[in-house]
Amino acid sequence: DQKAQQVDVNSGDKKPRIALIMKSLANDFFSSMAEGAKKHQQQQGDEYELIVNGIKDERDLSRQVALVEEMVANGVDAIVIAPADSKALVPALRRAREAGVVVVNIDNKLDQEILEAEKISIPFVGPDNQAGAKKVGDFLASKLKSGDEVVVLEGIRTSFNGTQRRLGFEAAMQDAGIKIVDSQSAQWEMSMANTLALSMLSEHRNVKAILAANDSMALGALAAVKNNNKTGEVAIVGFDNIAAVQQAIRDGQILATADQHGGELAVFGIEHALRLIEDPDAKVEDRETPVDLITAEVLK
Amino acid sequence: MNGESQPLRLTVHELCKDYVVRVLYDVQFELKTGEIHALLGANGAGKSTLCRIIAGLTPATSGSMTLNGELYNPRDKRSAESLGVQIVQQELNLIPTLTVAENLLLGHFPQRCGIVNRKLLHAHARAALDRFGLNDIDTNQMAGSLGIGQQQMLEIAAALDRNCQVLILDEPTAALSAGETKRLFTRLSELRKNGVGIIYISHRLDEIAQIADRLTVLRDGKFVSTHQVDEFKPIERVIDLMTGETEAAQHAIQNHRSYAIDQEMIRVSGLGRASVVQNVNFSVKAGERYGIAGLVGSGRTELLRLIFGADRTDSGEIFLRGETSPYQFDHPHTAVSQRLAMVTEDRKQNGLLLSQSIRVNTTLSSMELLAGSVGIINCSQEKKLVEVQRETMQIHARNIEQSVGTLSGGNQQKVAVAKWLLKDADVFLFDEPTRGIDVAARRKIHQLFDKLAEQGKALIIVSSDLEELFETCDCIGVMSAGKLVSEYTRETWSYDAIMQDCFSGYTQPETCSVSGSNS
Amino acid sequence: MNDSPAPVSETPSASRSVSENLMSSLLQYAGLLGVLALLVLIFSMMSQNFLSQQTLITIANHIPDLTVIAVGMTLVLIIGGIDLSVGSLLALSSAVLGVLMVNYGWPLWAAVPICLGVGAFCGVLNGVISVKAGIPSFIVTLGMLEMARGSAYLMTDSQTKYIGSSIEWIGVPMKGLAFSPAFLLSLVIVFVGQYLLTRTVFGRYCIAIGTNVEAVRMSGIRTAPYSITVFTISGLMCGLAGIMQTSRLSTADPNAAVGLELAAIAACVIGGTSLMGGRGSVINTFFGVLIIAVLQTGLAQVGASDPIKRVITGAVIIVAVLLDAARQRWKRRG
Amino acid sequence: MNDSPAPVSETPSASRSVSENLMSSLLQYAGLLGVLALLVLIFSMMSQNFLSQQTLITIANHIPDLTVIAVGMTLVLIIGGIDLSVGSLLALSSAVLGVLMVNYGWPLWAAVPICLGVGAFCGVLNGVISVKAGIPSFIVTLGMLEMARGSAYLMTDSQTKYIGSSIEWIGVPMKGLAFSPAFLLSLVIVFVGQYLLTRTVFGRYCIAIGTNVEAVRMSGIRTAPYSITVFTISGLMCGLAGIMQTSRLSTADPNAAVGLELAAIAACVIGGTSLMGGRGSVINTFFGVLIIAVLQTGLAQVGASDPIKRVITGAVIIVAVLLDAARQRWKRRG
Ligand SMILES: Nc1ncnc2c1ncn2[C@@H]1O[C@H](COP(=O)(O)OP(=O)(O)OP(=O)(O)O)[C@@H](O)[C@H]1O
Ligand SMILES: Nc1ncnc2c1ncn2[C@@H]1O[C@H](COP(=O)(O)OP(=O)(O)OP(=O)(O)O)[C@@H](O)[C@H]1O
Ligand SMILES: [Mg+2]
Ligand SMILES: [Mg+2]
């Protein structure tokens, strides 16, 4: 493996070592994040070493905490982390800080209260999921009438992103006077989203749109719509802008999604970290990254 | 019977077999066409191992074999079968979840393109069973629902049904009663006439005298000698060869002594379950040995299981030690806590923990002897107790850590008995206690019965071997078709009378000929 | 706990009359049909639109993948094995299909055999390693679960592959028929599976192997080829299910079918297949699949919250098996 | 596949001389220690900082939860059962702890017994249903898996509960000792478990029950109480693991430990415990846990990509068991 060799070749040098810890590598969004980080590292002419790790899925908190500890044990200089949970990671990150490791939070913001309780502050780089979801929702609402019925496919309930996106969708629908008749969690999964969407469509016959909190679920919903012979009657929106959905948007089967620029996200985080390594007392601000609405127009 | 001129069917030359230790040393053996050749030896002598090698079930370590003059080295059971070697093993090997017909023809299904022709299957099976006189077994029945005896018959029927040149029967009659044995012998004689060479293993010497032409004796894995059966008269003299002591046979017949005292130990009253066991009444005194005879499937095992609480009773009660309040055991645990013990018939299914050591098996039901109230086992104490049992039962094993599954059949049975001897009980239920046990060990067990009786225990002994009951019991009850049809004492019993009663339940279902006293 | 001592298997006998046979089959399925009817009844009362043709079609069209995998699993369980890798194998073969069609532009007819082949090949690996090395299939297939999932991610670069309409026709209802080709195929496979199990030498040997391998070997039958074949069939079914799921979603997803092995095993066990081997019925497994599917759909239509769904699903799994066990005990006695 | 024909059990005999005993134990553990050493060697070569005290401490401090659960699982597997609910039970008891401490402000000492009690109670349920109704523990615990997970979500309202430093001390290294109280406790539990298994009547009965439950019954022993106790122990261990994990994370997480059952079973099987019951060793299970932990940590430190990690993990699981099987075969022969 390439990275492994890098570690080997560079051992002994005094280059800073940065660990990027993500929620999952088994997902378009996070794999593009990893890609972005690796590209950045190469462009910087190998100024720093990069170790990328993820967990099996977003629920495996305990493993992510273990990863933080393992990276500290491995002697990295900085940890850039997309926490799987906004609360549970804080104590482990505090311990990392106590061990002299720089910590930067990306993607999913750590809970402010807990940070205060643990008496640390960690810089954050990331998008506002709620605002992003609102954008998508608003675009959908522009295609619907007030009083129409829609359903929502949520992510895992415990996840912060999932909650933010749901809130964004709800806000957009409320603004447009559109009724959410059903809202269930499909655990971020395509197949489960498919099952749920099918059931929702046969229960609520007048549904005009499905709002999915990520693109995998949007694809599952799309399949359900086709299966029910309602292609064209039910609009679908997603979130994340994965490649597969871009194709579906071009084909006019999915209406819109949101792009959080995963690659850039990691890069910003790493840059923050590099700055903090150089100058531990540097004042770094939280940085909100953009969330863009992706529609057929944009993709052309 | 026939002369020396018969061609050789099978020869075995300098065969050795090593497991963890060597169990066969340079064994010589030859089998002629059209002869029944008995293989004799004490438990663990290596009879089954030799047969398993011949049948291709396990490879020899060294040595050679020829079949019909050609070198014979079977890779597995299948290649042995294709060369005409069939075996009925000592342990049952049926598939309980398949039907009788499927078991009979397993590996030889009538088929077209892999699809079973079920009509033919059942027709073949029916024919095979009928040929062997097993008219009452339904070919559609699951094999698992048959009793042990019936299962054994089924296995024999399956082997006899296939064409073969060499037929190996490893203790086929251990679970059979006289009637079935007779039918088996008729069939074997026919096969002998057709030139089949038969290797016959049994610990019942009278059978050997009756059917075998020659015999070969193994001792401790070594070949001793081969003889014409006629050379031994009486046949018991062959025991000397098996044990290696001279005159060992002399002690064979002991005088029977009754230790029964006039104090009732167990009384069974109106015990019944469905049609398998119906309204059974009998009582056994302290120091009495009560035998139960019957045909295969007559419900003897089931009766013992009901007494022991292993199955639910539909009706009936049990009185112990002359107490007036009855018991009805709902679990063997309660029976054991009332000082009952039972050596089961099917050691593989419910008698032993095959993958565990002799030590673990022996002490399983007597943990209270080894552990205090906290339940911590006193290991050295355990080892001592087990060694004592191994000594008394003469269990032939490397050490007490050998797993029971790797013992010879007879030694497994000894472990099953040893387990209950360690536990002190008032009433012992023995279901086919000497199944597969060699003559010497069998005598040991009979002496043991004697000793137990002397200590005032009550013994209920189920056996398909009438001789055994005659030798050991004070009183014999006969079961037929689930009913206890008669009882005999030493004074009143005779072979013919008992055999007649055995069949009575099947021929005239309503009338029970109750003869004899002691009710 | 060990299984309760080997209950009598339920193969209907050959020589009974046809009507008797029919009666006994119906009775044999009565327990599961009862559970199914009860579920339908409850959901119909709770949801206005549950008892509709639409729902029926919905259920029919999303069970084919679980069904064919459960058929394979039934065979594996019957020989006394277990296959934990089914979910990952589904994902892997689906990934292969997606990559071939999207990245290399292969046509469907060319990609399908490769996809099936990948499933079958992994099945062969499962079988050969567990049978030849004599290590439990639980551990071999657990290893395969990880390896196949990893390979699926490697294959697709962790990206879902959108294939689009070229594959869609397999998974969506046919014009005028309401059912998808995938569903009809899965029905065929259920019946073929049942026939294989009850009427062929292969099926009988599988049951025998699951009951007592040693005894089968003693009967002069080489058991390894049969066991390996069974694992291969299971792998092949995963490939097929991969195609079915991919067509239903028009998308190949390396994250697909996580935890499917437990659903498939649950379907088998609800259908009365013994985890100790030697006993099972493909038809009953199908009823097990239906019970799970009706439960899922019904709970979704009722709009139950996720926690409640899980509690109810768990309870129903246990209760279904309890009922079936009680019915069998009763039957054996009566 | 059915297990290979009952290998000789390995309980070291009590009365051998001490040095003989030591030798034989070392040999008995040689296979696993070999695999472990190999892994450590490989990772040390690939990552500069792997072979450090810090790494050791890290590993030690994040295995206690898996360790205690694997101890319970070993017992369950030995009696021939299986417990799929461990992950969910961990989450449920952790949720209870979190809710009591956060929402109701209970102190740790008061919440801990309740948390343990919840685990044990669910274990009792598992045991009673599977033993008394005679249905396979696989299905009962599968149902429990769903129900407990659902209850954990209900309990916490699907939110992680941040508890903070009042519980942290259990899971983080003690001052001057490098190891956490949780780790030391888990070691104690490993040794108690091994003692229980090899030296007590209870352990003896468990092994016997797993070997042949019918024979044990016919020996006049009531098996149900023992089986139920074993499931209870497994449940209790889940409660304990819940506390350990909660303290390590300072947070109660209803999503915790998804899929932990497979990791625990893998640890047991790598350690030579038979899935057919009757054979197993707690110490060996602990080595199994170590192998899994070293593998995870090593792969993370090397920075292997996630797909590669999974492929390697799967392969190592299979190879570890293969090696152990080969060693045992060789031992039995030689
Ligand atoms: N699989 C095995 N592993 C180790 N030892 C074995 C194995 N099978 C048999 N033995 C040993 O081989 C010896 C011979 O056993 P075998 O079964 O051939 O005796 P046998 O003459 O048939 O005795 P019996 O009359 O009791 O049936 C015994 O000491 C037995 O313990
Ligand atoms: N597990 C079982 N299920 C159903 N029927 C059984 C079972 N075991 C035995 N039977 C039937 O019960 C009857 C009595 O069997 P039992 O075993 O008590 O007879 P037995 O006299 O001990 O004969 P055997 O020599 O076969 O042991 C037989 O007809 C047998 O087929
Ligand atoms: Mg023998
Ligand atoms: Mg009997």
Coordinates of C-alpha atoms in Angstrom, one line a residue, chain C residues 127-297:
Chain C
G127 CA -17.0 -24.6 0.6
V128 CA -13.6 -25.8 -0.2
I129 CA -11.9 -24.1 2.8
S130 CA -14.5 -25.2 5.3
V131 CA -14.8 -28.8 4.0
K132 CA -11.2 -29.6 3.1
A133 CA -9.6 -27.9 6.0
G134 CA -12.3 -29.0 8.4
I135 CA -12.8 -25.6 10.0
P136 CA -16.3 -24.4 10.8
S137 CA -18.2 -22.7 8.0
F138 CA -19.1 -20.0 10.5
I139 CA -15.6 -18.8 10.7
V140 CA -14.8 -19.2 7.0
T141 CA -17.8 -17.3 5.9
L142 CA -17.2 -14.7 8.6
G143 CA -13.8 -14.2 7.0
M144 CA -15.4 -14.1 3.6
L145 CA -17.9 -11.5 4.8
E146 CA -15.0 -9.1 5.6
M147 CA -13.0 -10.0 2.5
A148 CA -15.9 -9.7 0.0
R149 CA -17.1 -6.5 1.5
G150 CA -13.6 -5.0 1.3
S151 CA -13.3 -6.2 -2.3
A152 CA -16.6 -4.6 -3.1
Y153 CA -15.3 -1.3 -1.9
L154 CA -12.0 -1.7 -3.8
M155 CA -13.9 -2.6 -6.9
T156 CA -16.2 0.4 -6.9
D157 CA -13.7 2.7 -5.2
S158 CA -16.4 3.0 -2.5
Q159 CA -18.8 4.6 -4.9
T160 CA -22.3 3.7 -5.8
K161 CA -22.7 3.0 -9.5
Y162 CA -25.8 4.3 -11.2
I163 CA -26.6 1.9 -14.1
G164 CA -30.0 3.2 -15.2
S165 CA -32.7 1.7 -17.3
S166 CA -30.7 -0.9 -19.1
I167 CA -31.0 -3.2 -16.1
E168 CA -34.2 -1.9 -14.7
W169 CA -36.6 -4.2 -16.5
I170 CA -35.6 -7.2 -14.4
G171 CA -36.7 -5.6 -11.2
V172 CA -39.8 -3.6 -12.1
P173 CA -43.3 -5.0 -12.7
M174 CA -43.9 -6.3 -16.2
K175 CA -46.5 -4.6 -18.3
G176 CA -49.9 -6.0 -17.6
L177 CA -48.6 -8.6 -15.1
A178 CA -47.9 -6.5 -11.9
F179 CA -45.0 -8.8 -11.0
S180 CA -41.4 -8.3 -11.9
P181 CA -39.4 -10.9 -13.8
A182 CA -37.2 -11.1 -10.7
F183 CA -40.1 -12.1 -8.5
L184 CA -41.2 -14.8 -10.9
L185 CA -37.7 -16.1 -11.1
S186 CA -37.5 -16.2 -7.4
L187 CA -40.7 -18.3 -7.2
V188 CA -39.2 -20.7 -9.7
I189 CA -36.1 -21.0 -7.6
V190 CA -38.2 -21.7 -4.5
F191 CA -40.0 -24.6 -6.3
V192 CA -36.8 -25.9 -7.8
G193 CA -35.2 -25.7 -4.4
Q194 CA -37.9 -27.6 -2.8
Y195 CA -37.9 -30.3 -5.5
L196 CA -34.2 -30.6 -5.2
L197 CA -34.4 -31.1 -1.5
T198 CA -37.2 -33.6 -1.4
R199 CA -37.0 -35.5 -4.6
T200 CA -33.4 -35.8 -5.6
V201 CA -30.5 -37.8 -4.5
F202 CA -28.6 -34.6 -3.9
G203 CA -31.3 -33.3 -1.5
R204 CA -31.5 -36.6 0.4
Y205 CA -27.7 -36.6 0.8
C206 CA -27.8 -33.0 2.1
I207 CA -30.3 -33.9 4.8
A208 CA -28.2 -37.0 5.7
I209 CA -25.0 -35.0 5.8
G210 CA -26.6 -32.4 8.1
T211 CA -27.9 -35.1 10.4
N212 CA -24.7 -37.2 10.7
V213 CA -21.8 -36.6 8.4
E214 CA -19.9 -39.5 9.9
A215 CA -22.7 -42.0 9.2
V216 CA -23.0 -40.8 5.6
R217 CA -19.3 -41.3 5.1
M218 CA -19.7 -44.8 6.6
S219 CA -22.3 -45.4 4.0
G220 CA -19.7 -45.0 1.4
I221 CA -20.7 -41.6 0.2
R222 CA -18.1 -38.9 -0.4
T223 CA -19.7 -36.0 1.4
A224 CA -17.2 -33.2 0.4
P225 CA -18.6 -32.7 -3.2
Y226 CA -22.1 -32.3 -1.9
S227 CA -21.1 -29.9 0.8
I228 CA -19.0 -27.8 -1.6
T229 CA -21.9 -27.8 -4.1
V230 CA -24.2 -26.5 -1.4
F231 CA -21.9 -23.6 -0.6
T232 CA -21.5 -22.9 -4.3
I233 CA -25.3 -22.8 -4.8
S234 CA -25.5 -20.3 -1.9
G235 CA -22.8 -18.2 -3.6
L236 CA -24.5 -18.4 -6.9
M237 CA -27.8 -17.3 -5.3
C238 CA -25.9 -14.3 -3.9
G239 CA -24.8 -13.4 -7.4
L240 CA -28.4 -13.7 -8.6
A241 CA -29.7 -11.7 -5.7
G242 CA -27.0 -9.1 -6.5
I243 CA -28.5 -8.8 -10.0
M244 CA -32.0 -8.6 -8.6
Q245 CA -31.2 -5.9 -6.2
T246 CA -29.1 -4.0 -8.6
S247 CA -32.0 -4.0 -11.1
R248 CA -34.5 -3.0 -8.5
L249 CA -32.4 0.0 -7.5
S250 CA -30.9 0.6 -10.9
T251 CA -27.8 1.1 -8.9
A252 CA -24.9 -1.1 -7.7
D253 CA -24.1 -0.3 -4.1
P254 CA -21.0 -1.6 -2.3
N255 CA -22.8 -0.9 0.9
A256 CA -25.7 -3.1 0.0
A257 CA -27.1 -5.8 2.2
V258 CA -25.2 -5.3 5.4
G259 CA -26.7 -7.7 7.9
L260 CA -28.7 -9.6 5.3
E261 CA -27.3 -12.8 6.6
L262 CA -29.2 -12.5 9.8
A263 CA -32.4 -11.7 8.0
A264 CA -31.9 -14.7 5.7
I265 CA -31.2 -17.0 8.7
A266 CA -34.2 -15.7 10.5
A267 CA -36.4 -16.5 7.5
C268 CA -35.0 -20.0 7.4
V269 CA -35.4 -20.6 11.2
I270 CA -38.9 -19.1 11.2
G271 CA -39.7 -21.6 8.5
G272 CA -38.6 -24.4 10.8
T273 CA -35.1 -25.1 9.4
S274 CA -32.9 -26.4 12.1
L275 CA -29.6 -24.6 12.8
M276 CA -28.1 -28.0 13.8
G277 CA -28.7 -29.3 10.3
G278 CA -30.7 -32.2 8.9
R279 CA -34.1 -30.5 8.8
G280 CA -35.6 -27.8 6.7
S281 CA -37.9 -26.9 3.9
V282 CA -37.5 -24.4 1.2
I283 CA -41.2 -23.6 0.9
N284 CA -41.4 -22.9 4.6
T285 CA -38.4 -20.6 4.3
F286 CA -40.3 -18.7 1.7
F287 CA -43.1 -18.2 4.2
G288 CA -40.5 -17.0 6.6
V289 CA -39.4 -14.4 4.0
L290 CA -43.0 -13.4 3.6
I291 CA -43.5 -12.9 7.3
I292 CA -40.4 -10.7 7.5
A293 CA -41.4 -8.7 4.4
V294 CA -45.0 -8.2 5.6
L295 CA -43.8 -7.1 8.9
Q296 CA -41.3 -4.6 7.4
T297 CA -43.8 -3.2 5.0

